[in-house]
Short mmCIF file of C-alpha atoms in Angstrom, two decimals:
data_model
loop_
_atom_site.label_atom_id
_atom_site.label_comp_id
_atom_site.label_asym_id
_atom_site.label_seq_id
_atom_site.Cartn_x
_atom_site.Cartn_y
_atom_site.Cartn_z
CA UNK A 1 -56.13 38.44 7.49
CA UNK A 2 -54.82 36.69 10.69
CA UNK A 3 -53.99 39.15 13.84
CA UNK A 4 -50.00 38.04 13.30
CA UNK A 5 -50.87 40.02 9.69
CA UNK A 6 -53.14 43.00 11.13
CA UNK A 7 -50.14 43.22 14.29
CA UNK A 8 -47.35 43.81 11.95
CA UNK A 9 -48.99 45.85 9.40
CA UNK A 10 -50.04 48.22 12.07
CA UNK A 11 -47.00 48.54 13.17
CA UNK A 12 -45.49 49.28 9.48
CA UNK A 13 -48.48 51.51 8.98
CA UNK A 14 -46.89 53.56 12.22
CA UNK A 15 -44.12 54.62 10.87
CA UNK A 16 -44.07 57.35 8.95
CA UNK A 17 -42.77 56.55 5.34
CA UNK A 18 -40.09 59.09 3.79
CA UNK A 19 -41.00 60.24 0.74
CA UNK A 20 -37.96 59.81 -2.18
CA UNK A 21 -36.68 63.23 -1.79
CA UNK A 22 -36.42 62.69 1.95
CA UNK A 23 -34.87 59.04 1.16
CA UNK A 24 -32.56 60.74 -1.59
CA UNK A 25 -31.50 63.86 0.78
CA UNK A 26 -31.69 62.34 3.89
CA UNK A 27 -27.57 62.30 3.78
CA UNK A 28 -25.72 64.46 1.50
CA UNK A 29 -22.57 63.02 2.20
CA UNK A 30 -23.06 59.90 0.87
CA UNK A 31 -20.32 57.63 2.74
CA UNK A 32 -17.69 60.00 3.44
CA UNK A 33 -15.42 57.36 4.02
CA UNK A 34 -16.78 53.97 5.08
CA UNK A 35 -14.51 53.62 8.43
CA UNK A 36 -17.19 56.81 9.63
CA UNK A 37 -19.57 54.72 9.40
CA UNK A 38 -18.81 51.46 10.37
CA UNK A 39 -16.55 49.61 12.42
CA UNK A 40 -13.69 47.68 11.11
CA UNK A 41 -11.88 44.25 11.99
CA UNK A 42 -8.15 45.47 12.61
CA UNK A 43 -7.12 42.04 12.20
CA UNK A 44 -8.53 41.53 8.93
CA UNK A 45 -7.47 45.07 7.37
CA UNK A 46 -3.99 44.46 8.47
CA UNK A 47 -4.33 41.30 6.70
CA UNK A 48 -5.74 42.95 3.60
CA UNK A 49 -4.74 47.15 3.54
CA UNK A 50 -3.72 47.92 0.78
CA UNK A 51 -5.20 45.12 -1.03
CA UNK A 52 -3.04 43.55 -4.11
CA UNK A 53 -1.57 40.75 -4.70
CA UNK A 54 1.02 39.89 -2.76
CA UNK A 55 2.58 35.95 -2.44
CA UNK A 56 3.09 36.76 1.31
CA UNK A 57 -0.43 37.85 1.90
CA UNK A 58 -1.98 35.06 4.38
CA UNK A 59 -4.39 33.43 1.47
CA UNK A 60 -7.94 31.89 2.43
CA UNK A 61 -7.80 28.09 2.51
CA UNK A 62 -10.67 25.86 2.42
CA UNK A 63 -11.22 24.80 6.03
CA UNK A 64 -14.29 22.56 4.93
CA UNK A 65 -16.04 20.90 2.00
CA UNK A 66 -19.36 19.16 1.81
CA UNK A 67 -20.21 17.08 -0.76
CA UNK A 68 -23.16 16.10 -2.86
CA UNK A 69 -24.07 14.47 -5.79
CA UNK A 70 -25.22 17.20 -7.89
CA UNK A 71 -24.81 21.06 -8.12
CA UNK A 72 -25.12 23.04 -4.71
CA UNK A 73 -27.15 26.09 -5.24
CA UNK A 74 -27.18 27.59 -1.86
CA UNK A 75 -25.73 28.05 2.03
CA UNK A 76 -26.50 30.06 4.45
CA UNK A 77 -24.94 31.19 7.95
CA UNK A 78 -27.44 30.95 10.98
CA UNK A 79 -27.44 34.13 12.76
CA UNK A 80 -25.50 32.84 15.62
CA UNK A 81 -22.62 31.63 13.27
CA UNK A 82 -22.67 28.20 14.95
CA UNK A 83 -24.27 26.43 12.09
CA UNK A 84 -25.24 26.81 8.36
CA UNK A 85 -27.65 24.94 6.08
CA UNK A 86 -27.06 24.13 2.61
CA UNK A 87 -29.40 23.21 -0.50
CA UNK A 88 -28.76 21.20 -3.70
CA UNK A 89 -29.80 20.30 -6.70
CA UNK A 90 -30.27 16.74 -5.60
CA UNK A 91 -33.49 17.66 -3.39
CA UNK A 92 -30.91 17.93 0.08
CA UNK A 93 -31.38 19.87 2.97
CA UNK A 94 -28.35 19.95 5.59
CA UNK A 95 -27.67 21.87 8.58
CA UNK A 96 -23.43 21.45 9.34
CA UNK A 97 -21.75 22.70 11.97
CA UNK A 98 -19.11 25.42 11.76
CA UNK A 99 -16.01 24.42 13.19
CA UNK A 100 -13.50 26.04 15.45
CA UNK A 101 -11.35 28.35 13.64
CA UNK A 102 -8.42 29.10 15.39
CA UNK A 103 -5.97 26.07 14.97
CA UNK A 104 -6.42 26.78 10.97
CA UNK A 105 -3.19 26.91 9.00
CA UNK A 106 -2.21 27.49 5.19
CA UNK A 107 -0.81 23.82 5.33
CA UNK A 108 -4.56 23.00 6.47
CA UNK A 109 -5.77 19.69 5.10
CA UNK A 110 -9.76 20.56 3.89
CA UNK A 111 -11.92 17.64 5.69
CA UNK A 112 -16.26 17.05 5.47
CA UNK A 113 -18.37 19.22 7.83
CA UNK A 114 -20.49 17.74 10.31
CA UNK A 115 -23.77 16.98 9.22
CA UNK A 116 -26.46 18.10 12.07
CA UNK A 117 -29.28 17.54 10.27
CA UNK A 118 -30.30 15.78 6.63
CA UNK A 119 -33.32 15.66 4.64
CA UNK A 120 -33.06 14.26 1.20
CA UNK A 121 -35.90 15.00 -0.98
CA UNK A 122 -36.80 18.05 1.16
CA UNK A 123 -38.53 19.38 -2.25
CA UNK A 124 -39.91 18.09 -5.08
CA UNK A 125 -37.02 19.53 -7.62
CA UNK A 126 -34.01 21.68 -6.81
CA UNK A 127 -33.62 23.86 -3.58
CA UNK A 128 -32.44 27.09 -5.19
CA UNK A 129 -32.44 29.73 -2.65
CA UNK A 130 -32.63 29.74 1.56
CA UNK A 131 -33.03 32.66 4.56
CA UNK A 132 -32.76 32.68 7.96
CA UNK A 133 -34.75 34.89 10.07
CA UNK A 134 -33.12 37.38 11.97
CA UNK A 135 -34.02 35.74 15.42
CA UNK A 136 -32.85 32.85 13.88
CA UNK A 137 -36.01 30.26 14.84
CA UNK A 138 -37.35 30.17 10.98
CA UNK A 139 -35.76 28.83 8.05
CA UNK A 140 -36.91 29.18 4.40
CA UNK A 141 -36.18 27.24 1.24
CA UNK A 142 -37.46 27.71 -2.11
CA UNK A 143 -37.36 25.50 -5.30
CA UNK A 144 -37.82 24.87 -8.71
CA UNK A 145 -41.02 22.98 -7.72
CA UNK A 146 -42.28 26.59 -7.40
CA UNK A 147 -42.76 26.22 -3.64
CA UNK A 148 -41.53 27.37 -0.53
CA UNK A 149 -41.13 25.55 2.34
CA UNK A 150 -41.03 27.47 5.97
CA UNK A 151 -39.51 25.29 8.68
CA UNK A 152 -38.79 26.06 12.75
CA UNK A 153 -35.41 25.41 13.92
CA UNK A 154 -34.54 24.58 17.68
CA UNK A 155 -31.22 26.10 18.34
CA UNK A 156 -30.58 24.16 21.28
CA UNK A 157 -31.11 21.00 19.65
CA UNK A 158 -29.87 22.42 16.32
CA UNK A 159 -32.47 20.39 14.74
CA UNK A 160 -35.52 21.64 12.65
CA UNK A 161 -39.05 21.05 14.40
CA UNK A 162 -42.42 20.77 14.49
CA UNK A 163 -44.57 20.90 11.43
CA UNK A 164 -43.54 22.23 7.83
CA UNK A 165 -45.49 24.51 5.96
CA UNK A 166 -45.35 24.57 2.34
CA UNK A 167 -46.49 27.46 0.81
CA UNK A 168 -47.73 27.34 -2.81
CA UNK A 169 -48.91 31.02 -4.49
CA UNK A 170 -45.48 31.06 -6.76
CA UNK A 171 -46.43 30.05 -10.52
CA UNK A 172 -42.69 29.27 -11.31
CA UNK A 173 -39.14 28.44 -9.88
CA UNK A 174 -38.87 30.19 -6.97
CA UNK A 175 -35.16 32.55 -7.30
CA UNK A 176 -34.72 33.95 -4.11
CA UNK A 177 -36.16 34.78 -0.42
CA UNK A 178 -35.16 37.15 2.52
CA UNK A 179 -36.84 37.77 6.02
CA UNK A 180 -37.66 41.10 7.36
CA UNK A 181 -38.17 40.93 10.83
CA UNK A 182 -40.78 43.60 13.31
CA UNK A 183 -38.41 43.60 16.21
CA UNK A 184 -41.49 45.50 18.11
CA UNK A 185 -43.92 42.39 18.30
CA UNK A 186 -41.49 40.20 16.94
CA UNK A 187 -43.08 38.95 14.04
CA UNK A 188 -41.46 37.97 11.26
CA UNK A 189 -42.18 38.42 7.35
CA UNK A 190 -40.65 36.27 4.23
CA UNK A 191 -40.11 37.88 0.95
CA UNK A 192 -39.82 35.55 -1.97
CA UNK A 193 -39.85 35.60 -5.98
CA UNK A 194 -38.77 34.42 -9.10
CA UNK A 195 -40.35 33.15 -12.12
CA UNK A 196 -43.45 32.75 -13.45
CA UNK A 197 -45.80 35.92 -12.66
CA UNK A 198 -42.58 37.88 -11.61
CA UNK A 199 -44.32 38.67 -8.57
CA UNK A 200 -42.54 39.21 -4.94
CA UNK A 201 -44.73 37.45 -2.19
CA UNK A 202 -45.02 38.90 1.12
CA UNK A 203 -45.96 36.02 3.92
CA UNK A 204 -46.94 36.39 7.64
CA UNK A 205 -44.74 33.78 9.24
CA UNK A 206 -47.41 33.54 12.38
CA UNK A 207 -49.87 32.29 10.20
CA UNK A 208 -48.13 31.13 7.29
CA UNK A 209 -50.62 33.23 4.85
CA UNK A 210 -49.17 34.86 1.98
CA UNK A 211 -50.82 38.33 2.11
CA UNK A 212 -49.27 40.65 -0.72
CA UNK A 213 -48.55 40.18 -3.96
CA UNK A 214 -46.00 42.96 -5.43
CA UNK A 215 -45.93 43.89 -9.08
CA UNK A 216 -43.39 45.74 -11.03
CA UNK A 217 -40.79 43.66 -12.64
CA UNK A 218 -41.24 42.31 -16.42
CA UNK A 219 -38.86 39.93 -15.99
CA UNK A 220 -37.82 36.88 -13.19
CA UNK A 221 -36.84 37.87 -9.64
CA UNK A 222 -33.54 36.57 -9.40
CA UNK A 223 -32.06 38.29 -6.21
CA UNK A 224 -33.78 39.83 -3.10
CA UNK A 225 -31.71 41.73 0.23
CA UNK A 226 -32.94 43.48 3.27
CA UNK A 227 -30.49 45.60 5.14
CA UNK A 228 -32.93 45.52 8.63
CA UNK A 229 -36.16 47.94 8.53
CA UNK A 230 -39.23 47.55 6.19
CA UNK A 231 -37.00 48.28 3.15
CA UNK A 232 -35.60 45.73 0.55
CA UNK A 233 -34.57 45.52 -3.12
CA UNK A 234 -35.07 43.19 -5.58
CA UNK A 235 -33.06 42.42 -8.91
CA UNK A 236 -34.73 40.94 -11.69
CA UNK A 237 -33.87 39.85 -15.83
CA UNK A 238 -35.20 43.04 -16.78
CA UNK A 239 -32.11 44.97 -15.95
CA UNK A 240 -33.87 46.83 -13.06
CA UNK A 241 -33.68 47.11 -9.38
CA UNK A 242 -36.23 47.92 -7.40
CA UNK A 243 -36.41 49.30 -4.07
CA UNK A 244 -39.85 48.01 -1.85
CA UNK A 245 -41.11 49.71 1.52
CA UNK A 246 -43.79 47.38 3.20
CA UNK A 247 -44.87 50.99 5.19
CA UNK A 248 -45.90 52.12 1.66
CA UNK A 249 -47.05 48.83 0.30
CA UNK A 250 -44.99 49.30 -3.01
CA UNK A 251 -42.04 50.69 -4.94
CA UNK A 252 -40.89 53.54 -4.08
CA UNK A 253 -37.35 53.67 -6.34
CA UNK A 254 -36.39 51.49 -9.47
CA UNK A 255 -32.57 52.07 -10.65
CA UNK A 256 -31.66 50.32 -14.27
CA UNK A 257 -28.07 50.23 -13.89
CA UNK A 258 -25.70 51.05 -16.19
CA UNK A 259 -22.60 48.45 -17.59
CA UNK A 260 -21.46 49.53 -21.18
CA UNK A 261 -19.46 52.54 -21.23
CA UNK A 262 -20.59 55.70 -22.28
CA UNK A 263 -24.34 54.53 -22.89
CA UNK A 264 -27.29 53.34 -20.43
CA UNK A 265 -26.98 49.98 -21.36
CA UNK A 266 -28.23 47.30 -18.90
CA UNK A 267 -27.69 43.55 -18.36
CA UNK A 268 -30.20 41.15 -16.25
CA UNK A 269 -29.52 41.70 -12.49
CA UNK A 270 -28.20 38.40 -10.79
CA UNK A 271 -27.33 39.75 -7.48
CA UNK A 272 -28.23 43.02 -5.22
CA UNK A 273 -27.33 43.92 -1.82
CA UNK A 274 -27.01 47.05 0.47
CA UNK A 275 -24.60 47.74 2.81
CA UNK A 276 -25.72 47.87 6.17
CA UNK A 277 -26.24 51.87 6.47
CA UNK A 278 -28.70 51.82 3.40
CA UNK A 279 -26.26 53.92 1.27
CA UNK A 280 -24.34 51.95 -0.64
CA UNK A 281 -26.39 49.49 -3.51
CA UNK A 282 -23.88 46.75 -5.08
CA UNK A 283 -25.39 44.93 -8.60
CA UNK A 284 -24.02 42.14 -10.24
CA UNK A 285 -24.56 41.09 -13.68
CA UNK A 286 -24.95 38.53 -16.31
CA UNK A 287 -22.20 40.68 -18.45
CA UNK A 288 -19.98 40.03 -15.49
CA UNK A 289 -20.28 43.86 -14.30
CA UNK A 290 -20.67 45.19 -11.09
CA UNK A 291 -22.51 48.63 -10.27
CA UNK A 292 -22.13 50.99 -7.27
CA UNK A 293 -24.85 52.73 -6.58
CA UNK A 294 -24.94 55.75 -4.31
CA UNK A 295 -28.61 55.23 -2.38
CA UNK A 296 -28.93 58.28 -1.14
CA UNK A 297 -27.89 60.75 -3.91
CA UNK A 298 -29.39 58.22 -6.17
CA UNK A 299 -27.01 58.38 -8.78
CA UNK A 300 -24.47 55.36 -9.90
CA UNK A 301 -20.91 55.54 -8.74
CA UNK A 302 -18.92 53.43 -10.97
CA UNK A 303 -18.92 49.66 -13.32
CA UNK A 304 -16.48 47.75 -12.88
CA UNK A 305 -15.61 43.79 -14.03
CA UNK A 306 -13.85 41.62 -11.40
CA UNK A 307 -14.93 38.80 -13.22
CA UNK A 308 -14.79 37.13 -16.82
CA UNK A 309 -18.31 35.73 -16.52
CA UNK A 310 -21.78 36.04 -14.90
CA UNK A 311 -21.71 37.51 -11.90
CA UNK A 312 -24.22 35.57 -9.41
CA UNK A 313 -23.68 36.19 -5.52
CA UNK A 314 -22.51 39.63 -4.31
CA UNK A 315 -22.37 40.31 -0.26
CA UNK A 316 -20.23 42.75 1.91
CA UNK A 317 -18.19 41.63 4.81
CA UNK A 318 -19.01 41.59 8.16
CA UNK A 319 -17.71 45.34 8.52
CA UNK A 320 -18.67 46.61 4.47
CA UNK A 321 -15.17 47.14 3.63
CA UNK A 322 -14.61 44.13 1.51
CA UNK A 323 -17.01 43.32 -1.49
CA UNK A 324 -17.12 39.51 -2.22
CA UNK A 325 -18.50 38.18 -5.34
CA UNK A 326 -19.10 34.87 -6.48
CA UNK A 327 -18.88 34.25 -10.73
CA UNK A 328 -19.54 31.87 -13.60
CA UNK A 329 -15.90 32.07 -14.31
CA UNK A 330 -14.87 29.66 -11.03
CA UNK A 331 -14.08 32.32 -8.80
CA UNK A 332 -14.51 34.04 -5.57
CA UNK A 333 -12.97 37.60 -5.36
CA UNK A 334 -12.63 40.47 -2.66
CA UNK A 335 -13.06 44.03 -3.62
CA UNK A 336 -11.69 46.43 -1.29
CA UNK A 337 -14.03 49.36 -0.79
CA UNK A 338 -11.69 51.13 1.83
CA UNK A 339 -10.79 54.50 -0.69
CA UNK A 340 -12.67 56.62 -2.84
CA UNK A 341 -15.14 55.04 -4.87
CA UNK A 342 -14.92 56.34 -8.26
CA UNK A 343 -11.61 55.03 -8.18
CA UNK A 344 -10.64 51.75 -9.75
CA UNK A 345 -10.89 49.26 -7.28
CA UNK A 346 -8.49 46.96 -5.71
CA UNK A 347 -9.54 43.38 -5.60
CA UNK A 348 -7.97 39.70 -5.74
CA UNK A 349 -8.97 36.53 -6.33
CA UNK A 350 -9.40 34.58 -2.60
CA UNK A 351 -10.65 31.07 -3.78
CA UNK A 352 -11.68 29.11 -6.54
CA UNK A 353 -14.15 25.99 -7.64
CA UNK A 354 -13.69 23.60 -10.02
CA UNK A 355 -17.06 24.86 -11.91
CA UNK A 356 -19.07 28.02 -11.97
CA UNK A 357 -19.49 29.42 -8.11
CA UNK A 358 -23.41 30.03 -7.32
CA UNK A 359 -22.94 31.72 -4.35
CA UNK A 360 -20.53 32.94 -1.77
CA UNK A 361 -21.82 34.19 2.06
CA UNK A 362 -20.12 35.75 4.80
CA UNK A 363 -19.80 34.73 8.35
CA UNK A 364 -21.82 36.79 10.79
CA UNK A 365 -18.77 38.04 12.66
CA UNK A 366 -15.88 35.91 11.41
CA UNK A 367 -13.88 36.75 8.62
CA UNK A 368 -14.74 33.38 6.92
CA UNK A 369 -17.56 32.55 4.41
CA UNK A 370 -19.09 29.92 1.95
CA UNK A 371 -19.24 29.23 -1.23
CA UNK A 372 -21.47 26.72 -3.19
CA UNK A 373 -20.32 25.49 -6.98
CA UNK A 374 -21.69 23.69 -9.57
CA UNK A 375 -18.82 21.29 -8.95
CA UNK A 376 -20.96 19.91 -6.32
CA UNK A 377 -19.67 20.91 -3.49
CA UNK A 378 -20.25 23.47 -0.61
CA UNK A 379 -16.56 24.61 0.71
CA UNK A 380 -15.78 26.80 4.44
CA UNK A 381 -13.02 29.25 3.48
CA UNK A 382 -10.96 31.27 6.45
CA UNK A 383 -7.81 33.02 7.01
CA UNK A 384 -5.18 31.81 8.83
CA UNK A 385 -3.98 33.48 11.88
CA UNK A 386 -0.91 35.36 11.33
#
């Protein structure tokens, strides 16, 4: 192992791991209410509270709209919001620029990005999946050519640099990939799976070497989130989610949520994520259900089914009160997770594709985020000022 590896895994191996009943009891009152917790836009909830549909409600309109000759599978915000990079089916790698926001109005006419930076046949097949890391100086792509391909990015610039690596231990399409970062020695790792073996891959980005192999699920990776810390979950065809600690070096929680009534019936797991306290787990579904999932008291809140088909991207806003999912059925829709949980759920539809949406993504800090569709396109959505 290099020293980047033996560096970060010491400083895993430092902190103490919690074993589950600490993880499970560590808070008993599982999100009391989530405006405890976190803070909230004012703007934006006086936009949205009480979310319903309502024809005066300022609606999201599509600011921007790249497109591309075949399906686009993925975008992604950098961390500092300024620009995001989208992948494609046709082989494309593009890092736009976001645009100023604040002259938007519902009358807006949608217009192309600007393209930054292009790379056409950046992989051998499809790019399926991308990350960021948190510092924002590494980007990751990963493709049905069952690599990965880690890249540095100049900020100043806004350009990608240097040398590529390509990294080449996957054995099949490679579904998804998230960074977790050591702030200490700032070293950063990237997480990646999907097909083939079913195995997640743990790389040291300082010297590129793919170090751990994780073993578990009997069925393709499809989703992977970190929430910050050496904890991140993984959902996979098998119907399971499983939760990883690097301190431990393996799984230390698997969940197979439920989404028929009255019977622990699963469906494969297309989408995870955690909101950013570590309480709250969020599954979507190829039955179109979605599953909350109380961390902590590790027991499942409620189903519900804000869409009519497979559900495939699921992310929280900026400040976890808003749930947006992204489905088969065309659609983008925000779930407001303001009340009480095992309540039904208000949520609307905020914007739509032609063809099935693959993903949808947040803004860092603005109330804005993207979407990619298998109508080819990769569209900017915002709210108008009032």
């Amino acid at each position: 192992m290099g020293k980047g590896i033996n560096g970060l895994q010491d400083k895993l191996n430092g902190i103490r791991p919690l074993s589950m009943a600490e993880q499970l009891n560590n808070c008993k009152n599982t999100r009391r209410s989530m405006d405890n917790l976190l803070q909230v836009d004012t703007n934006f909830t006086r936009k949205f509270q009480p979310l319903q549909v309502n024809e005066a409600r300022p609606k999201f309109v599509a600011v921007t709209s790249l497109e591309d000759v075949q399906a686009v599978r993925c975008a992604e915000f950098h961390p500092n919001g300024k620009v995001y990079a989208v992948g494609s089916n046709s082989k494309t790698f593009r890092i736009c620029e976001y645009p100023v926001l604040g002259e938007i109005r519902e009358e807006h006419t949608t217009y192309q990005p600007t393209v930054l930076f292009k790379r056409t046949k950046h992989h051998k097949g499809s790019i399926y999946c991308m990350a960021w890391s948190p510092q924002g100086d590494l980007v990751a792509t990963g493709s049905n050519d069952k690599t990965v391909k880690l890249m540095r990015y100049n900020e100043v610039q806004q350009q990608l640099e240097g040398r590529e690596v390509e990294l080449t231990m996957h054995d099949g399409t490679v579904r998804d990939l998230c960074f977790i970062e050591d702030s200490t020695n700032k070293a950063s790792l990237l997480i990646s799976a999907g097909a083939g073996d079913c195995k997640i891959y743990v790389t040291d980005c300082v010297t590129s070497t793919p170090f751990q192999a994780l073993s578990g699920h009997g069925g393709h990776v499809l989703s992977l989130f970190n929430w910050g810390g050496a904890m991140f979950v993984s959902g996979s065809q098998d119907k399971t989610v499983r939760f990883w600690d690097l301190r431990t070096r393996g799984c230390v929680n698997m969940v197979t949520p439920a989404t028929a009534p009255g019977s622990r019936q699963g469906s494969p797991v297309a989408a995870v994520c955690v909101d950013p306290s570590g309480r709250l787990l969020v599954s979507g579904h190829e039955d179109s259900s979605c599953v909350l999932y109380d961390i902590r008291g590790n027991r499942p809140i409620q189903c519900f089914k804000p869409h009519a088909a497979d559900i495939r991207s699921i992310r929280f806003s900026p400040s976890a009160y808003y749930l947006l999912t992204g489905g088969y059925d065309n659609k983008l829709v925000l779930t407001d997770l303001q009340g009480d949980l095992t309540m039904p759920l208000p949520s609307v539809v905020v914007a739509q594709h032609t063809d099935k949406v693959i993903s949808g993504r947040w803004h860092p800090t603005d109330f804005s985020f993207l979407s990619t569709s298998a109508d080819k396109t990769a569209t900017l959505w915002a709210l108008p000022p009032i």
